[in-house]
mmCIF file of C-alpha atoms in Angstrom:
data_model
loop_
_atom_site.group_PDB
_atom_site.id
_atom_site.type_symbol
_atom_site.label_atom_id
_atom_site.label_comp_id
_atom_site.label_asym_id
_atom_site.label_seq_id
_atom_site.Cartn_x
_atom_site.Cartn_y
_atom_site.Cartn_z
ATOM 1 C CA MET A 1 61.421 104.375 69.503
ATOM 2 C CA SER A 2 61.264 107.298 72.279
ATOM 3 C CA GLY A 3 61.027 107.709 76.028
ATOM 4 C CA ALA A 4 62.241 104.797 78.200
ATOM 5 C CA GLY A 5 61.879 102.200 75.988
ATOM 6 C CA GLY A 6 63.654 104.262 72.771
ATOM 7 C CA ALA A 7 66.337 104.328 76.307
ATOM 8 C CA ALA A 8 66.589 100.149 76.647
ATOM 9 C CA ALA A 9 67.211 99.631 72.787
ATOM 10 C CA ARG A 10 69.669 102.402 72.545
ATOM 11 C CA MET A 11 71.469 100.440 75.261
ATOM 12 C CA LEU A 12 70.796 97.384 73.745
ATOM 13 C CA ILE A 13 72.809 98.818 70.884
ATOM 14 C CA ARG A 14 76.745 99.766 73.147
ATOM 15 C CA ALA A 15 75.672 96.609 74.520
ATOM 16 C CA SER A 16 76.742 94.813 70.895
ATOM 17 C CA GLY A 17 79.783 97.647 70.446
ATOM 18 C CA GLY A 18 77.131 99.504 68.299
ATOM 19 C CA ALA A 19 76.226 96.969 65.831
ATOM 20 C CA PRO A 20 72.059 96.762 65.517
ATOM 21 C CA VAL A 21 71.536 93.260 67.692
ATOM 22 C CA ASP A 22 68.461 91.174 65.840
ATOM 23 C CA THR A 23 65.773 90.118 68.363
ATOM 24 C CA GLY A 24 62.625 88.756 69.089
ATOM 25 C CA ARG A 25 60.025 90.704 69.786
ATOM 26 C CA LEU A 26 59.390 89.209 72.854
ATOM 27 C CA PRO A 27 63.299 89.451 74.071
ATOM 28 C CA ALA A 28 63.523 92.856 73.869
ATOM 29 C CA ARG A 29 60.384 93.088 75.704
ATOM 30 C CA GLU A 30 61.715 91.055 77.997
ATOM 31 C CA ALA A 31 64.657 92.929 77.875
ATOM 32 C CA ALA A 32 63.363 96.567 78.402
ATOM 33 C CA ARG A 33 61.035 95.631 81.399
ATOM 34 C CA ARG A 34 64.023 95.256 83.346
ATOM 35 C CA GLU A 35 65.889 98.012 81.931
ATOM 36 C CA LEU A 36 63.067 99.880 83.025
ATOM 37 C CA SER A 37 62.210 98.626 86.691
ATOM 38 C CA LYS A 38 66.107 99.899 87.382
ATOM 39 C CA GLY A 39 65.500 102.548 90.389
ATOM 40 C CA ALA A 40 67.482 105.262 88.159
ATOM 41 C CA TYR A 41 64.094 105.104 86.425
ATOM 42 C CA HIS A 42 61.432 105.764 89.178
ATOM 43 C CA GLN A 43 63.000 108.334 91.250
ATOM 44 C CA ASP A 44 60.482 110.888 90.573
ATOM 45 C CA ASP A 45 57.865 108.343 91.521
ATOM 46 C CA PRO A 46 55.650 109.270 93.750
ATOM 47 C CA ASN A 47 55.764 107.447 97.788
ATOM 48 C CA LEU A 48 53.100 104.749 97.992
ATOM 49 C CA LEU A 49 50.728 107.482 100.616
ATOM 50 C CA GLN A 50 51.130 110.078 97.938
ATOM 51 C CA ARG A 51 49.346 107.496 95.474
ATOM 52 C CA GLY A 52 47.213 106.455 98.315
ATOM 53 C CA LEU A 53 46.063 109.760 98.296
ATOM 54 C CA ASP A 54 45.493 110.270 94.921
ATOM 55 C CA HIS A 55 42.980 106.859 94.974
ATOM 56 C CA LEU A 56 41.410 108.557 97.725
ATOM 57 C CA TRP A 57 40.103 112.164 96.387
ATOM 58 C CA THR A 58 40.134 110.439 93.041
ATOM 59 C CA TRP A 59 37.539 108.176 94.383
ATOM 60 C CA PHE A 60 35.848 111.216 96.645
ATOM 61 C CA GLY A 61 35.991 113.129 93.271
ATOM 62 C CA ASP A 62 34.004 110.701 91.810
ATOM 63 C CA VAL A 63 31.614 110.511 94.382
ATOM 64 C CA ILE A 64 30.726 114.020 94.764
ATOM 65 C CA SER A 65 30.196 113.921 90.468
ATOM 66 C CA ALA A 66 28.081 110.834 91.053
ATOM 67 C CA ALA A 67 25.973 113.001 93.709
ATOM 68 C CA SER A 68 25.919 116.430 91.997
ATOM 69 C CA VAL A 69 24.063 114.328 89.013
ATOM 70 C CA ALA A 70 22.116 112.949 91.382
ATOM 71 C CA ALA A 71 20.553 116.135 93.917
ATOM 72 C CA PRO A 72 18.294 117.933 92.646
ATOM 73 C CA GLY A 73 19.491 121.658 91.552
ATOM 74 C CA GLY A 74 22.529 119.935 90.588
ATOM 75 C CA ALA A 75 25.856 120.869 92.490
ATOM 76 C CA ALA A 76 24.489 123.952 94.064
ATOM 77 C CA GLY A 77 21.651 121.824 95.182
ATOM 78 C CA LEU A 78 23.808 119.240 96.911
ATOM 79 C CA ILE A 79 25.837 122.392 98.271
ATOM 80 C CA VAL A 80 21.909 122.691 99.765
ATOM 81 C CA LEU A 81 21.108 119.535 101.165
ATOM 82 C CA LEU A 82 25.293 118.815 103.195
ATOM 83 C CA LEU A 83 24.447 122.546 104.634
ATOM 84 C CA ILE A 84 21.161 121.267 105.624
ATOM 85 C CA VAL A 85 23.132 118.022 107.037
ATOM 86 C CA ILE A 86 25.200 120.307 108.595
ATOM 87 C CA ALA A 87 22.380 122.326 111.326
ATOM 88 C CA LEU A 88 21.250 119.449 111.809
ATOM 89 C CA ALA A 89 23.731 117.812 113.593
ATOM 90 C CA ALA A 90 24.725 121.140 114.995
ATOM 91 C CA ALA A 91 21.098 121.600 116.332
ATOM 92 C CA LEU A 92 20.960 117.703 117.964
ATOM 93 C CA TRP A 93 24.461 118.658 119.193
ATOM 94 C CA TRP A 94 23.176 122.317 120.724
ATOM 95 C CA ARG A 95 20.007 120.063 122.181
ATOM 96 C CA LEU A 96 21.360 116.931 123.580
ATOM 97 C CA GLY A 97 24.790 119.005 124.671
ATOM 98 C CA THR A 98 27.529 116.329 124.054
ATOM 99 C CA PRO A 99 27.728 112.896 123.880
ATOM 100 C CA GLN A 100 29.132 111.155 127.264
ATOM 101 C CA PRO A 101 30.140 107.085 126.996
ATOM 102 C CA GLY A 102 27.392 104.714 128.650
ATOM 103 C CA SER A 103 24.138 105.058 129.850
ATOM 104 C CA ARG A 104 22.447 106.788 131.912
ATOM 105 C CA SER A 105 20.368 104.253 132.704
ATOM 106 C CA ALA A 106 23.289 102.454 134.221
ATOM 107 C CA ASP A 107 25.607 104.895 136.154
ATOM 108 C CA ALA A 108 24.496 105.035 139.972
ATOM 109 C CA LEU A 109 23.358 108.175 141.933
ATOM 110 C CA PHE A 110 26.751 107.571 144.122
ATOM 111 C CA ALA A 111 29.648 106.406 141.968
ATOM 112 C CA HIS A 112 32.269 106.522 144.963
ATOM 113 C CA GLY A 113 30.624 104.102 146.906
ATOM 114 C CA PRO A 114 28.573 105.175 150.489
ATOM 115 C CA ARG A 115 28.979 108.209 152.461
ATOM 116 C CA SER A 116 26.730 109.716 154.980
ATOM 117 C CA THR A 117 23.517 113.232 154.722
ATOM 118 C CA ALA A 118 26.422 115.329 156.081
ATOM 119 C CA ASP A 119 29.128 114.511 153.854
ATOM 120 C CA HIS A 120 27.260 115.495 150.474
ATOM 121 C CA ARG A 121 25.916 118.282 152.028
ATOM 122 C CA ALA A 122 29.350 119.584 153.530
ATOM 123 C CA ALA A 123 31.061 119.345 149.743
ATOM 124 C CA ALA A 124 27.551 120.527 148.181
ATOM 125 C CA GLU A 125 28.548 123.901 149.789
ATOM 126 C CA ALA A 126 32.140 123.686 149.302
ATOM 127 C CA HIS A 127 31.330 123.605 145.725
ATOM 128 C CA ALA A 128 29.221 126.398 146.479
ATOM 129 C CA ALA A 129 31.793 128.324 147.353
ATOM 130 C CA ALA A 130 34.091 128.150 144.972
ATOM 131 C CA GLY A 131 31.523 128.351 142.073
ATOM 132 C CA ARG A 132 31.801 124.893 140.919
ATOM 133 C CA TRP A 133 28.012 124.624 140.103
ATOM 134 C CA ASN A 134 27.773 121.265 138.076
ATOM 135 C CA GLN A 135 29.580 119.470 141.494
ATOM 136 C CA ALA A 136 27.014 121.485 143.804
ATOM 137 C CA VAL A 137 24.450 120.066 142.232
ATOM 138 C CA GLN A 138 25.922 116.647 142.027
ATOM 139 C CA GLU A 139 26.307 116.777 145.739
ATOM 140 C CA ARG A 140 23.184 117.893 146.880
ATOM 141 C CA MET A 141 21.233 115.535 144.901
ATOM 142 C CA ARG A 142 23.428 113.161 146.188
ATOM 143 C CA ALA A 143 22.035 114.415 149.695
ATOM 144 C CA ILE A 144 18.964 114.211 148.559
ATOM 145 C CA VAL A 145 18.568 110.863 148.483
ATOM 146 C CA ARG A 146 21.020 110.423 151.044
ATOM 147 C CA ALA A 147 19.252 111.801 153.743
ATOM 148 C CA LEU A 148 15.945 110.044 152.657
ATOM 149 C CA GLU A 149 17.737 106.698 152.879
ATOM 150 C CA GLU A 150 18.852 108.150 156.436
ATOM 151 C CA ARG A 151 15.378 108.135 157.482
ATOM 152 C CA ALA A 152 14.445 105.053 156.598
ATOM 153 C CA LEU A 153 11.394 106.695 153.574
ATOM 154 C CA LEU A 154 13.873 104.837 150.894
ATOM 155 C CA ASP A 155 15.854 101.762 151.110
ATOM 156 C CA ILE A 156 19.521 101.966 150.677
ATOM 157 C CA ARG A 157 20.351 100.697 146.896
ATOM 158 C CA PRO A 158 23.983 101.184 145.752
ATOM 159 C CA GLY A 159 23.003 100.625 142.698
ATOM 160 C CA ARG A 160 19.800 103.196 142.644
ATOM 161 C CA THR A 161 19.720 106.507 139.760
ATOM 162 C CA ALA A 162 18.476 109.887 140.018
ATOM 163 C CA ASP A 163 15.313 108.649 138.163
ATOM 164 C CA GLU A 164 14.927 105.427 140.000
ATOM 165 C CA ALA A 165 15.279 107.641 143.407
ATOM 166 C CA ALA A 166 12.665 110.096 142.483
ATOM 167 C CA ALA A 167 10.729 108.050 141.046
ATOM 168 C CA GLU A 168 9.986 106.217 144.884
ATOM 169 C CA ALA A 169 10.564 109.276 146.621
ATOM 170 C CA GLY A 170 7.803 110.654 145.381
ATOM 171 C CA LEU A 171 5.721 108.387 146.219
ATOM 172 C CA VAL A 172 5.997 108.686 150.019
ATOM 173 C CA LEU A 173 6.361 112.207 149.465
ATOM 174 C CA PRO A 174 3.217 112.844 146.818
ATOM 175 C CA PRO A 175 3.779 116.696 146.938
ATOM 176 C CA TYR A 176 7.296 116.671 146.428
ATOM 177 C CA ASP A 177 7.236 114.288 143.031
ATOM 178 C CA ALA A 178 7.375 116.986 140.389
ATOM 179 C CA ARG A 179 10.740 118.521 142.207
ATOM 180 C CA LEU A 180 11.716 115.655 142.779
ATOM 181 C CA ARG A 181 11.637 114.419 139.366
ATOM 182 C CA ALA A 182 13.473 117.826 138.274
ATOM 183 C CA ALA A 183 15.663 117.801 140.307
ATOM 184 C CA ALA A 184 17.244 113.877 139.169
ATOM 185 C CA ARG A 185 16.490 115.312 135.406
ATOM 186 C CA LEU A 186 18.647 118.126 136.094
ATOM 187 C CA PHE A 187 21.539 115.874 137.643
ATOM 188 C CA ASP A 188 21.498 113.835 134.659
ATOM 189 C CA ASP A 189 21.904 116.380 132.420
ATOM 190 C CA VAL A 190 24.777 117.968 134.060
ATOM 191 C CA THR A 191 26.617 114.897 135.103
ATOM 192 C CA TYR A 192 25.861 112.899 131.467
ATOM 193 C CA GLY A 193 24.399 115.327 128.722
ATOM 194 C CA GLY A 194 27.511 117.692 129.266
ATOM 195 C CA ARG A 195 25.510 120.646 130.246
ATOM 196 C CA SER A 196 26.307 123.564 132.402
ATOM 197 C CA ALA A 197 24.359 124.659 135.739
ATOM 198 C CA ALA A 198 23.877 127.894 136.801
ATOM 199 C CA GLN A 199 23.762 129.192 140.242
ATOM 200 C CA ALA A 200 19.394 129.550 140.191
ATOM 201 C CA SER A 201 19.782 125.361 139.698
ATOM 202 C CA TYR A 202 22.098 124.723 143.041
ATOM 203 C CA LEU A 203 19.192 127.166 144.621
ATOM 204 C CA GLU A 204 16.628 125.343 144.089
ATOM 205 C CA LEU A 205 17.623 122.518 144.744
ATOM 206 C CA LEU A 206 19.073 123.422 148.418
ATOM 207 C CA ASP A 207 15.027 124.463 148.396
ATOM 208 C CA LEU A 208 13.935 121.385 148.322
ATOM 209 C CA ASP A 209 16.721 119.427 150.012
ATOM 210 C CA LEU A 210 15.596 122.048 153.040
ATOM 211 C CA ALA A 211 12.265 121.459 152.204
ATOM 212 C CA ILE A 212 11.654 117.852 152.511
ATOM 213 C CA GLU A 213 14.254 117.102 155.943
ATOM 214 C CA SER A 214 11.282 117.895 158.354
ATOM 215 C CA ALA A 215 8.400 116.298 155.376
ATOM 216 C CA ALA A 216 5.968 113.595 156.803
ATOM 217 C CA PRO A 217 5.628 110.771 154.430
ATOM 218 C CA GLU A 218 2.806 108.959 152.647
ATOM 219 C CA LEU A 219 3.236 106.118 153.582
ATOM 220 C CA SER A 220 -0.090 104.395 152.186
ATOM 221 C CA GLY A 221 0.921 105.730 148.504
ATOM 222 C CA ALA A 222 4.106 103.832 148.327
ATOM 223 C CA ARG A 223 2.899 100.151 149.623
ATOM 224 C CA GLU A 224 -0.095 101.016 146.982
ATOM 225 C CA GLY A 225 2.357 102.118 144.230
ATOM 226 C CA ALA A 226 5.028 98.775 145.073
ATOM 227 C CA ALA A 227 1.490 96.758 144.747
ATOM 228 C CA GLY A 228 1.086 98.126 142.050
#
């Protein structure tokens, strides 16, 4: 007998004063089990975390092995597939930007309570002077929509989104429809899409704000759009 079982047997012999102990198989097994359960035999055993990590790495290795067998070209084919997936994920992240919580369509244009057109324009100019183009774009877009509301060209609706405001404004100002929709897309990209605005983007919105400030509305087009 060798190992832990032998040690248990020698303990039984010593306990009997050196004389062999005539013990049945089952009682001997139980005695050996009790002896081996003592802490002295388990001091070097891995802890629960180590055992869990060992099982995890074993499972991960089994998954990789199975995938490499199933993939065309074996392990090399699996590596190529993983690289393709990583490249696609990177391309999507670059194209769509960092995901932001919540839905774009559910976010209101005016999220911080009512302010006047003058207030939004002053805030936009302050941000632009400091080179904060994201905030400057946001405030200039809000100024454009608030100005249309103050002129009664748009109904005052606190929950309106930038896209909705641009679509409605395009009905009363058809010559500016495309520019208004582009401004709304820029606002959404900056506010919810993780994009960074540039000075040129802000200047486009500034030019649009100045252009439509005195633009004559086409109310018949608005009525036809509302009726449709």
